[in-house]
XYZ file of C-alpha atoms in Angstrom:
716
model
C -6.369 12.230 21.282
C -5.885 14.052 24.684
C -2.954 14.741 26.234
C -3.489 12.161 28.379
C -2.880 9.690 25.766
C 0.848 9.526 26.172
C 3.414 6.374 25.231
C 4.020 5.724 29.081
C -0.197 6.030 29.600
C -0.487 3.554 26.917
C 1.862 1.312 28.244
C 0.052 1.551 31.866
C -3.169 0.452 30.154
C -1.194 -2.657 29.468
C -0.200 -3.264 32.070
C -0.938 -6.399 34.113
C -3.160 -6.534 37.642
C -2.254 -8.885 40.646
C -3.602 -12.059 38.540
C -3.610 -12.880 34.691
C -1.416 -13.652 32.084
C 0.441 -12.151 28.825
C 2.870 -13.205 26.307
C 5.131 -11.396 24.692
C 6.142 -13.150 20.903
C 9.085 -12.547 19.094
C 8.688 -10.365 15.627
C 12.143 -11.384 14.529
C 13.157 -13.943 12.299
C 11.108 -16.539 10.013
C 10.205 -18.238 12.614
C 7.867 -17.216 16.110
C 10.321 -17.792 19.234
C 8.062 -19.734 22.420
C 5.707 -17.616 24.407
C 7.278 -15.387 28.101
C 5.192 -15.407 30.633
C 5.558 -11.819 32.424
C 6.037 -12.690 35.923
C 5.125 -10.407 38.682
C 2.682 -7.473 39.992
C 1.714 -4.532 37.537
C 4.250 -5.438 35.256
C 4.240 -2.980 32.594
C 4.305 -5.036 28.922
C 6.855 -2.572 27.977
C 9.219 -4.525 30.246
C 9.623 -7.796 28.957
C 12.518 -8.749 26.805
C 8.849 -9.716 23.964
C 8.317 -6.938 21.687
C 4.633 -7.837 21.113
C 2.339 -8.746 23.736
C -1.083 -11.252 23.630
C -2.561 -10.624 26.967
C -5.206 -12.559 28.646
C -7.253 -11.287 31.367
C -9.477 -12.706 34.627
C -12.195 -10.753 32.537
C -11.746 -13.262 29.686
C -10.782 -10.282 27.867
C -8.329 -10.990 24.407
C -5.356 -7.848 23.539
C -3.081 -8.051 21.010
C -1.150 -4.549 20.782
C -1.250 -4.201 16.819
C 2.360 -2.545 15.804
C 1.702 -2.243 12.430
C 0.378 1.557 11.091
C -3.551 1.204 10.161
C -4.267 2.542 6.844
C -7.121 1.376 5.786
C -5.854 -1.940 4.869
C -7.694 -3.862 7.891
C -4.330 -4.633 9.791
C -5.832 -3.936 12.987
C -8.811 -6.734 12.278
C -6.482 -9.215 10.696
C -3.742 -9.665 13.492
C -6.718 -10.482 16.259
C -8.735 -12.603 14.360
C -5.490 -14.077 13.412
C -4.484 -14.904 17.273
C -8.258 -15.528 18.040
C -8.628 -18.256 15.705
C -5.194 -20.024 16.838
C -6.411 -19.483 20.521
C -10.299 -20.239 20.200
C -11.140 -17.626 21.619
C -15.059 -15.825 21.555
C -14.708 -12.530 18.712
C -16.583 -10.859 21.050
C -13.812 -11.332 24.190
C -10.793 -10.014 21.654
C -9.893 -6.086 21.182
C -6.391 -4.332 19.539
C -4.445 -1.441 20.646
C -2.088 0.300 18.366
C 0.954 -0.062 19.817
C 3.432 2.586 19.727
C 6.688 2.764 17.932
C 9.471 0.851 19.740
C 12.566 -0.836 17.949
C 13.623 -3.464 20.662
C 9.852 -4.949 20.581
C 8.667 -4.525 16.954
C 10.422 -5.427 13.424
C 8.686 -4.289 10.616
C 6.108 -1.952 11.583
C 5.535 -0.416 8.710
C 2.693 0.094 6.477
C 3.414 -1.038 2.521
C 4.307 -3.356 -0.139
C 1.240 -5.740 1.473
C 3.540 -7.532 3.422
C 1.814 -7.192 7.338
C 0.593 -9.920 6.836
C 2.697 -11.710 5.144
C 5.533 -11.510 8.371
C 2.978 -11.727 10.431
C 0.787 -14.954 10.052
C 3.282 -17.712 11.576
C 3.829 -15.190 14.838
C 0.902 -15.096 15.575
C -0.876 -17.853 15.214
C 1.970 -19.355 17.696
C 1.347 -16.727 19.914
C -2.668 -17.913 19.998
C -1.907 -21.678 20.020
C 0.826 -21.077 22.945
C -1.515 -18.827 25.128
C -4.527 -21.704 24.572
C -2.340 -24.604 25.637
C -0.858 -22.872 28.444
C -4.563 -22.547 29.555
C -5.339 -26.313 28.539
C -2.455 -27.817 31.143
C -4.229 -25.236 33.510
C -7.353 -26.648 33.113
C -6.208 -30.012 33.569
C -4.084 -29.640 36.196
C -6.757 -28.351 38.123
C -9.252 -31.572 36.940
C -6.520 -33.869 37.869
C -7.182 -35.135 33.792
C -4.873 -35.091 30.797
C -4.520 -32.216 28.652
C -5.360 -34.370 25.631
C -8.297 -34.987 27.416
C -9.527 -31.615 26.522
C -10.333 -29.375 23.738
C -11.136 -25.758 23.892
C -13.828 -23.718 22.160
C -14.885 -19.953 22.025
C -12.553 -18.478 24.954
C -13.656 -22.423 27.121
C -11.298 -25.933 27.999
C -13.372 -27.908 27.835
C -13.206 -32.041 29.836
C -14.463 -34.122 26.684
C -15.550 -36.965 28.625
C -16.714 -34.987 31.973
C -18.383 -32.067 30.168
C -16.758 -29.647 32.224
C -15.828 -26.189 31.203
C -13.694 -23.593 32.409
C -13.444 -19.721 30.740
C -10.632 -18.658 29.841
C -10.612 -15.564 32.071
C -11.058 -17.998 35.221
C -7.449 -20.021 34.293
C -5.259 -17.118 33.284
C -3.933 -17.173 36.589
C -3.157 -20.909 37.105
C -2.074 -20.545 33.192
C 0.777 -17.831 34.063
C 2.148 -20.060 36.194
C 2.812 -23.296 34.068
C 6.291 -22.624 31.937
C 5.110 -21.763 28.153
C 5.675 -24.548 25.720
C 8.622 -24.830 23.635
C 6.786 -26.026 20.772
C 2.947 -26.074 20.257
C 1.005 -27.490 17.314
C -0.795 -24.870 14.999
C -4.630 -25.566 13.164
C -5.391 -27.528 10.244
C -6.296 -25.082 8.359
C -9.456 -26.453 7.377
C -10.900 -26.156 10.942
C -10.312 -23.014 10.797
C -13.472 -20.781 11.437
C -12.688 -16.921 12.228
C -9.468 -17.060 8.908
C -11.779 -16.654 5.824
C -15.328 -15.647 7.773
C -16.441 -12.098 7.540
C -15.652 -10.106 9.769
C -15.782 -5.649 10.849
C -13.451 -3.428 10.654
C -12.304 -2.716 14.540
C -12.266 1.255 14.116
C -15.302 1.233 12.035
C -17.941 2.163 14.615
C -15.253 4.581 15.931
C -14.980 6.249 12.460
C -18.890 6.472 11.468
C -18.849 8.416 15.159
C -16.256 10.266 14.769
C -13.957 9.490 16.969
C -10.695 11.190 17.169
C -8.912 8.596 15.161
C -6.904 10.009 12.816
C -3.310 12.475 12.747
C -5.755 14.815 11.499
C -7.728 14.982 14.280
C -5.319 15.387 17.395
C -4.861 17.682 19.487
C -2.665 18.866 22.304
C -3.133 21.376 24.899
C -0.829 24.255 24.264
C 0.207 22.665 21.054
C 0.597 25.993 17.954
C -0.698 25.456 14.360
C 1.464 25.549 11.512
C 0.984 26.027 7.379
C 4.204 26.399 5.533
C 4.620 28.016 1.737
C 7.403 25.651 0.214
C 8.485 26.818 -3.535
C 5.576 27.401 -5.759
C 7.310 25.090 -8.438
C 10.267 22.063 -8.465
C 13.776 24.316 -9.178
C 13.500 27.328 -7.501
C 14.555 28.577 -3.530
C 13.761 31.170 -1.837
C 15.090 34.084 -1.602
C 13.889 36.593 0.200
C 10.465 37.125 2.333
C 8.181 39.981 3.756
C 6.065 39.336 6.414
C 5.209 42.241 8.208
C 1.766 42.013 7.454
C 0.787 38.603 8.456
C 3.007 38.341 11.964
C 0.198 41.783 12.664
C -2.490 39.579 11.372
C -5.032 38.272 13.949
C -3.592 34.472 16.042
C -0.583 34.890 14.375
C 2.831 33.982 16.711
C 5.950 34.279 14.583
C 6.933 33.533 10.552
C 10.717 31.857 10.302
C 11.921 30.757 7.145
C 14.208 26.814 7.285
C 15.345 25.023 4.367
C 13.813 27.851 1.397
C 10.456 27.418 3.364
C 8.207 30.147 5.272
C 6.571 28.303 8.068
C 3.660 30.547 9.753
C 3.120 29.741 13.275
C -0.630 30.784 15.435
C -3.306 29.747 17.193
C -5.863 28.186 14.306
C -4.839 26.681 11.099
C -7.460 28.765 9.538
C -5.533 31.855 10.933
C -2.478 30.192 9.398
C -3.313 30.231 6.204
C -4.873 33.677 6.163
C -1.626 34.902 7.173
C -0.089 32.933 4.573
C -1.114 34.552 1.989
C -0.199 37.796 3.263
C 3.505 37.168 3.342
C 5.466 38.001 0.097
C 7.600 35.827 -1.478
C 10.557 36.240 -3.560
C 12.123 33.228 -5.029
C 15.097 32.070 -7.699
C 15.973 29.524 -9.687
C 17.976 26.729 -8.575
C 17.631 23.850 -11.478
C 16.051 23.891 -14.312
C 11.981 24.399 -14.370
C 10.638 21.189 -16.574
C 7.892 21.611 -18.264
C 5.435 18.871 -19.546
C 6.709 19.800 -23.303
C 10.537 19.095 -22.210
C 9.308 15.674 -21.026
C 8.224 14.831 -24.529
C 11.377 15.704 -25.664
C 13.346 13.855 -22.948
C 11.215 10.640 -23.172
C 12.500 10.815 -27.252
C 15.843 11.291 -26.531
C 15.870 8.283 -23.837
C 14.519 5.553 -25.794
C 16.248 6.535 -28.933
C 19.176 6.927 -27.038
C 22.182 3.659 -27.156
C 22.695 4.561 -23.097
C 20.905 2.181 -21.744
C 21.179 -0.303 -18.842
C 20.539 -3.749 -19.795
C 18.328 -5.461 -17.237
C 17.434 -8.754 -18.922
C 19.197 -10.182 -22.393
C 17.959 -14.038 -23.415
C 18.666 -15.731 -25.939
C 20.094 -14.547 -29.587
C 17.266 -10.905 -29.250
C 19.085 -10.010 -33.145
C 18.537 -12.842 -34.836
C 15.331 -13.296 -33.835
C 13.847 -9.762 -35.192
C 15.473 -10.543 -37.992
C 14.560 -14.208 -39.165
C 11.151 -12.874 -38.043
C 8.055 -13.659 -40.063
C 5.738 -10.497 -38.043
C 6.809 -7.686 -36.034
C 4.890 -5.982 -33.641
C 5.767 -2.445 -32.673
C 3.621 0.289 -29.873
C 4.766 2.542 -27.412
C 2.955 3.494 -23.808
C 3.448 6.290 -21.658
C 2.049 7.392 -18.559
C 2.022 10.530 -16.450
C 3.055 12.127 -13.355
C 0.018 10.816 -10.405
C 0.078 12.641 -7.381
C -0.921 10.546 -4.480
C -4.349 12.185 -3.021
C -4.967 11.068 -0.192
C -8.147 11.871 1.845
C -6.486 13.313 4.657
C -3.931 15.996 3.694
C -0.169 15.608 5.534
C 0.678 16.779 9.091
C 2.028 15.683 11.580
C 2.337 17.150 15.546
C 5.989 17.752 16.833
C 6.936 18.666 20.576
C 11.210 18.613 20.572
C 11.781 19.023 24.047
C 15.360 19.088 25.764
C 14.893 15.119 27.010
C 14.069 14.141 23.697
C 11.091 14.468 21.001
C 7.584 13.464 20.363
C 6.549 13.017 17.729
C 2.498 11.542 16.513
C 0.900 11.474 13.839
C 0.094 9.721 10.190
C 3.052 7.759 9.271
C 3.975 4.298 7.336
C 7.179 4.073 8.285
C 7.935 5.365 12.037
C 10.956 3.984 12.688
C 12.262 5.923 9.724
C 10.556 8.613 11.101
C 12.470 8.192 14.027
C 16.069 7.671 12.754
C 15.236 10.881 10.293
C 14.417 13.212 12.987
C 17.070 11.734 15.155
C 19.757 12.473 12.293
C 18.091 15.750 11.688
C 18.850 16.991 15.275
C 21.595 15.481 16.119
C 20.370 13.288 18.892
C 20.022 9.729 19.829
C 17.194 7.746 18.132
C 16.280 6.605 21.530
C 15.416 10.120 22.025
C 12.793 10.396 19.668
C 9.081 8.281 20.525
C 6.772 8.108 17.434
C 3.253 6.913 18.787
C 0.797 6.312 15.229
C -2.889 7.592 14.420
C -4.746 6.017 12.519
C -4.241 7.635 8.388
C -6.502 8.638 5.947
C -5.203 6.930 2.846
C -1.017 7.240 2.293
C -0.917 4.882 -0.948
C 2.873 4.959 -0.737
C 3.033 9.291 0.048
C 3.408 8.099 3.696
C 6.440 6.172 3.113
C 8.503 9.418 3.176
C 9.443 11.374 5.931
C 9.317 15.272 4.760
C 6.086 16.489 6.336
C 7.012 14.818 10.103
C 10.737 16.585 9.761
C 8.878 19.684 9.242
C 7.128 19.221 12.168
C 10.089 18.338 14.121
C 12.779 20.865 12.558
C 10.278 24.100 13.335
C 9.418 22.360 16.582
C 13.653 22.764 17.558
C 13.320 26.501 16.284
C 10.404 27.980 17.998
C 11.081 25.841 21.027
C 7.092 25.074 21.537
C 4.555 21.997 20.447
C 3.828 22.000 16.648
C 1.348 20.696 14.505
C 2.215 21.166 10.811
C -1.176 21.186 8.103
C -0.987 20.847 4.652
C -3.795 22.231 2.795
C -5.060 19.728 -1.006
C -2.954 22.258 -2.560
C 0.248 21.905 -0.885
C -0.938 18.061 -1.140
C -0.886 17.916 -4.870
C 1.681 20.787 -5.654
C 4.776 19.337 -3.552
C 4.234 16.133 -3.137
C 6.073 13.304 -4.285
C 4.542 11.964 -7.119
C 4.199 8.643 -9.466
C 6.986 9.451 -12.048
C 6.059 9.495 -15.170
C 7.494 6.658 -17.500
C 7.572 5.508 -21.444
C 7.501 1.935 -22.738
C 8.839 0.387 -26.259
C 8.012 -2.301 -27.380
C 8.887 -4.949 -29.808
C 8.040 -8.476 -30.495
C 8.719 -10.866 -33.053
C 6.181 -13.852 -34.613
C 7.375 -16.574 -36.990
C 4.934 -18.072 -39.552
C 2.658 -19.906 -36.854
C 2.035 -16.915 -34.821
C 4.648 -17.874 -32.215
C 6.349 -15.451 -30.105
C 10.133 -15.687 -30.579
C 11.431 -12.680 -29.714
C 10.284 -9.695 -27.166
C 11.996 -6.293 -26.176
C 11.320 -3.649 -23.744
C 12.677 -0.432 -23.474
C 12.006 1.403 -20.420
C 12.562 5.227 -19.747
C 11.827 7.374 -16.623
C 12.141 10.196 -14.577
C 13.257 9.561 -11.249
C 11.791 6.507 -11.724
C 15.218 4.416 -11.312
C 14.498 0.817 -13.271
C 11.339 1.324 -14.723
C 10.641 -2.020 -15.938
C 10.717 -5.819 -13.710
C 12.345 -7.714 -15.756
C 11.820 -11.121 -14.484
C 8.232 -10.565 -14.741
C 5.603 -12.976 -17.750
C 6.365 -12.412 -20.224
C 10.008 -13.448 -19.424
C 11.588 -16.601 -19.704
C 8.323 -17.864 -21.830
C 10.530 -16.263 -25.127
C 13.734 -17.378 -25.961
C 15.005 -14.041 -27.296
C 14.263 -11.345 -25.151
C 15.934 -7.765 -23.990
C 14.950 -5.429 -21.086
C 16.995 -2.565 -20.904
C 16.007 1.124 -19.111
C 17.098 4.519 -18.804
C 16.442 7.635 -16.507
C 16.361 10.839 -16.553
C 17.119 13.463 -13.024
C 14.441 15.911 -12.463
C 14.582 18.102 -9.532
C 10.697 16.965 -9.223
C 10.407 14.804 -6.528
C 8.976 11.206 -7.102
C 8.254 8.365 -4.530
C 6.471 4.779 -4.378
C 2.907 5.029 -5.781
C 0.414 2.136 -5.093
C 1.952 -0.957 -6.746
C 5.365 0.591 -7.896
C 5.933 0.918 -10.870
C 3.762 -1.873 -12.126
C 1.054 0.298 -11.358
C 1.202 1.177 -14.732
C 4.087 -1.406 -16.300
C 1.279 -4.001 -15.879
C -1.192 -2.152 -18.320
C 2.071 -1.669 -20.703
C 2.850 -5.302 -20.702
C -0.996 -6.672 -20.733
C -2.064 -3.950 -23.127
C 0.721 -5.082 -26.081
C 0.400 -8.946 -25.315
C -3.119 -8.400 -26.134
C -1.396 -6.261 -29.435
C 0.282 -9.518 -30.390
C -1.993 -12.213 -29.795
C -4.630 -9.917 -32.435
C -1.097 -10.599 -34.200
C -0.873 -13.419 -34.398
C -4.170 -14.751 -34.733
C -5.134 -16.054 -31.367
C -7.248 -15.720 -28.687
C -5.596 -13.537 -25.800
C -6.090 -15.891 -23.102
C -4.350 -18.758 -25.072
C -1.892 -17.347 -25.867
C -1.039 -16.162 -22.511
C -1.269 -20.193 -21.514
C 0.461 -21.331 -24.467
C 3.803 -18.990 -23.326
C 3.042 -20.017 -19.411
C 3.299 -23.510 -20.637
C 6.806 -22.821 -22.682
C 7.430 -21.706 -19.343
C 6.832 -24.512 -17.906
C 7.973 -26.978 -20.712
C 11.579 -25.170 -21.952
C 11.763 -22.200 -19.565
C 14.767 -20.079 -21.240
C 16.572 -17.820 -18.286
C 15.350 -17.968 -14.999
C 11.588 -18.104 -13.822
C 10.820 -15.992 -10.846
C 7.022 -16.139 -10.776
C 4.829 -19.238 -10.085
C 3.574 -20.375 -13.366
C 0.996 -22.924 -11.961
C -0.666 -20.101 -9.650
C -0.754 -17.408 -12.701
C -2.506 -19.701 -14.854
C -5.051 -21.414 -12.189
C -6.389 -17.193 -11.445
C -6.460 -16.943 -16.035
C -8.933 -20.218 -16.182
C -10.382 -18.864 -12.855
C -11.105 -15.494 -14.398
C -11.987 -16.567 -17.716
C -14.520 -19.006 -16.220
C -16.361 -16.532 -14.530
C -17.023 -14.219 -16.552
C -17.660 -16.277 -19.555
C -14.766 -16.313 -21.364
C -14.880 -17.482 -25.344
C -19.248 -17.474 -25.394
C -20.173 -14.867 -27.218
C -22.401 -12.434 -24.844
C -24.882 -10.040 -27.285
C -23.609 -6.680 -27.334
C -20.377 -7.151 -24.972
C -16.927 -6.344 -25.004
C -14.358 -8.816 -23.099
C -11.057 -7.607 -21.877
C -8.431 -9.639 -20.279
C -5.679 -8.662 -17.985
C -3.083 -10.841 -15.553
C -0.306 -9.676 -13.508
C 1.977 -10.877 -10.452
C 3.222 -8.260 -7.883
C 3.751 -8.414 -3.803
C 3.721 -12.433 -4.673
C 0.526 -12.521 -5.203
C -1.765 -13.958 -8.652
C -4.958 -11.777 -9.994
C -6.472 -11.921 -13.107
C -9.159 -9.398 -14.860
C -11.758 -9.451 -17.389
C -13.883 -6.470 -18.146
C -16.813 -6.280 -19.621
C -17.764 -3.197 -21.794
C -20.780 -2.231 -23.396
C -21.379 0.019 -26.513
C -24.690 3.381 -25.517
C -24.965 5.662 -27.767
C -21.515 4.708 -29.805
C -19.377 5.052 -26.849
C -18.038 2.584 -25.065
C -18.969 1.950 -20.941
C -17.378 0.009 -18.897
C -20.206 -2.124 -16.757
C -18.396 -5.053 -15.134
C -14.464 -6.556 -13.660
C -14.491 -10.099 -13.180
C -11.912 -10.658 -10.863
C -9.993 -14.167 -9.789
C -7.373 -13.249 -7.096
C -4.794 -15.549 -5.278
C -3.753 -14.461 -1.977
C -3.081 -17.361 -0.491
C -5.316 -18.064 2.631
C -7.741 -15.009 3.303
C -7.847 -13.715 6.874
C -10.889 -11.839 6.551
C -13.445 -11.357 3.747
C -14.698 -8.453 3.872
C -10.934 -6.867 4.088
C -9.643 -8.658 1.361
C -12.780 -7.746 -0.803
C -12.280 -4.386 -0.058
C -8.883 -3.957 -0.838
C -8.888 -5.949 -3.854
C -12.282 -3.609 -5.060
C -10.231 -0.770 -4.073
C -7.468 -1.499 -5.937
C -9.760 -2.317 -8.711
C -11.498 1.053 -8.448
C -8.400 2.940 -7.810
C -6.940 1.357 -11.054
C -10.192 2.347 -13.751
C -9.895 5.962 -12.083
C -6.427 6.314 -12.266
C -5.663 5.053 -16.209
C -9.262 6.640 -17.424
C -8.806 10.382 -15.656
C -5.334 10.659 -13.724
C -3.008 13.559 -14.734
C -0.557 15.953 -13.723
C 1.184 17.923 -16.754
C 3.518 20.682 -15.545
C 4.690 24.208 -16.611
C 7.563 26.146 -15.314
C 8.106 23.032 -12.731
C 5.349 24.308 -11.585
C 2.305 21.459 -11.354
C -1.113 22.463 -12.870
C -3.427 21.022 -11.482
C -3.670 21.813 -7.966
C -7.042 20.540 -6.679
C -9.511 17.714 -7.521
C -11.568 20.975 -9.887
C -8.683 20.456 -12.101
C -7.917 16.675 -10.993
C -10.130 14.406 -12.611
C -11.439 11.423 -10.587
C -13.228 8.334 -11.071
C -17.116 9.342 -9.970
C -19.216 6.947 -8.145
C -21.449 6.105 -11.060
C -18.709 5.206 -13.276
C -17.733 2.723 -10.993
C -19.016 -0.578 -12.607
C -20.204 -3.871 -10.648
C -17.405 -6.041 -9.495
C -17.005 -9.995 -9.137
C -14.488 -11.371 -6.784
C -13.130 -14.715 -6.467
C -10.243 -16.251 -4.185
C -8.236 -19.240 -5.136
C -8.847 -21.392 -2.442
C -5.205 -22.920 -2.580
C -4.739 -23.317 1.338
C -0.983 -21.684 0.697
C -0.128 -18.767 3.734
C -1.111 -15.320 2.868
C 0.630 -13.599 0.742
C -0.038 -9.942 -0.331
C -3.035 -8.132 -1.052
C -3.725 -4.413 -0.695
C -1.210 -3.704 -3.852
C -1.783 -6.309 -6.606
C -5.556 -5.614 -7.814
C -4.552 -2.799 -8.788
C -1.963 -3.278 -11.952
C -4.281 -5.488 -13.800
C -6.669 -3.225 -14.135
C -5.865 -0.790 -16.572
C -5.393 -3.437 -19.239
C -8.173 -5.385 -18.822
C -9.806 -2.001 -19.236
C -8.442 -1.098 -22.288
C -8.351 -4.964 -24.128
C -12.572 -4.614 -23.538
C -12.503 -1.277 -25.089
C -10.335 -2.038 -28.211
C -12.600 -5.375 -28.610
C -15.441 -2.540 -28.843
C -14.124 0.130 -30.712
C -11.182 -0.966 -32.804
C -8.938 1.546 -31.081
C -6.133 0.739 -28.990
C -5.445 2.846 -26.041
C -1.499 3.161 -25.409
C -1.591 6.517 -23.541
C -2.695 7.382 -19.853
C -5.091 8.609 -18.880
C -7.572 6.898 -21.720
C -9.632 10.581 -21.679
C -7.924 12.281 -23.069
C -6.289 10.294 -25.311
C -9.984 10.450 -27.203
C -11.781 12.629 -25.129
C -15.065 12.267 -27.723
C -14.611 8.156 -27.078
C -15.417 8.481 -23.655
C -18.301 11.995 -23.394
C -20.870 11.143 -21.283
C -23.648 8.970 -22.708
C -26.062 9.121 -19.570
């Protein structure tokens, strides 16, 4: 990206020529509004009263400006697929452009919560269908026939009786003169041609050929670079610093401090990195410097304590445990985890007298705009945000700390600056997945029925570490879920599938323990609980029983559950998150006396699948992420400082440790639900349950390899 790629130039690139059709559609509310023709020659897209655009040019090219940040979830491909489907356009004639932040024209410009497609589904379909109907009316008018006698296919309007046809580009100017319909008919889902097919990502070629797509690639003529030394431990603050040696280093322009940080500014990343090592800094204690041993003590106090917030209570839990024929108890724990996107944090900022320009990878551009405006005490409309593609985020780029660093530093040095983080900066000063522990108890009657269930969650900066209305809530007559929290100087934040990324493992592993204690099959035990939730529910049911039952049965069928496979142990797990349902079966075999994960079967209900390629990548990526962090990921602290600062000490999953993955989607025809996150939560449980079947050993602590490293020694 160069200086010419400004927001104004972006808008100019979308401007109309003397002819052509441009449609705007509203992103607000539950229903998409009727499209509006933007009249006039060379009308800039930004001048319309609507806030997202579909354009059809005279050459037949259809463009959609994608407002949501692209973080690898494939939204820049999925959005135009939806429009092209309803428009009946040839996919070869479709392109998509990344829109900048514009709070007047767009709603929910966010990459998070697996919500982009669910939010935009109807809006995008109606935009395409509206354009299609206007093109049909324009063709019918030219031919002097009824619009009902015309059809469309691959960018052509066709008169069925005569066989006449006209291309969309030929009709665009005439269509622009037609009043947009207020009501349009959408395709029956059984007639979809593009939606549900396999289409490669629109950025694939650019990525493979090394084009400048990512924030770390961004360059602006005249900008300077900066690296920042932040406190090396959580709980420290800046006391003093001596930058004498750094300031005389080659390429260094200045060294400044702000908010307990020291920023080195220079002409290149390498020069500022070398100079940063020369700055002598003295830190002092501001808060308690916590270590992992402290956290062990804190967790015990929280779990044993009495100051817990009740999240849900059904029935008489005390009596249920008093009268139980058998009680099952277990504790599960998970560590802090860094996000570790392959592209470290970076951002460009230019604070001028007339406004602020921000460019870079952010999952929440509007939040970046608002927080920058607040920081600099200026109106939000004076801050523009251009979005680059992101090399991963997993929730880390929902935060704005790295954006604000760039903005504040630019305001201090009075120059455009790009702030760069190293991997050590990213892992050492990032926002982590909270550390959480859970204490479970289950009460069984003489017939092995679950009559009581209690869950206590304790977290460090985790907020509510439970999801009190998730399964098995509603299926147990007596239930208690409560939680407590310890406030720490260690910063935490959303991590892919927040809370459920670990809670699902704990819950599904414990349910397996209970099924084993009851002498029942793990799959059948869950189905029985779902049947109780359906026929005799206790309290609110906030999950779809039939959808969960369907993925359970599908995963069991695909994996051959219940059919003995020689030397193969199966583990089951199912979870509901982000409005979607995923069931998994893990296959483990023993090699040289060690358990080896060889395959995962995944049954996924996310409603209509827009793009098979993107959807499968999301599911497989979530599963691999789930396996890797359950097996290997761990972040520990010593006196407030992370002990793992790079990949030489933080273990990631390796290519040869990735099993075969078989994904099957449920074809139930409902509108799309979330997909970027739901496949991760059930993974840890399916793997742990399979390993138990193979070895007889329960894995209750993540990472598994540190619970019993001898069990997982290499067998290659």
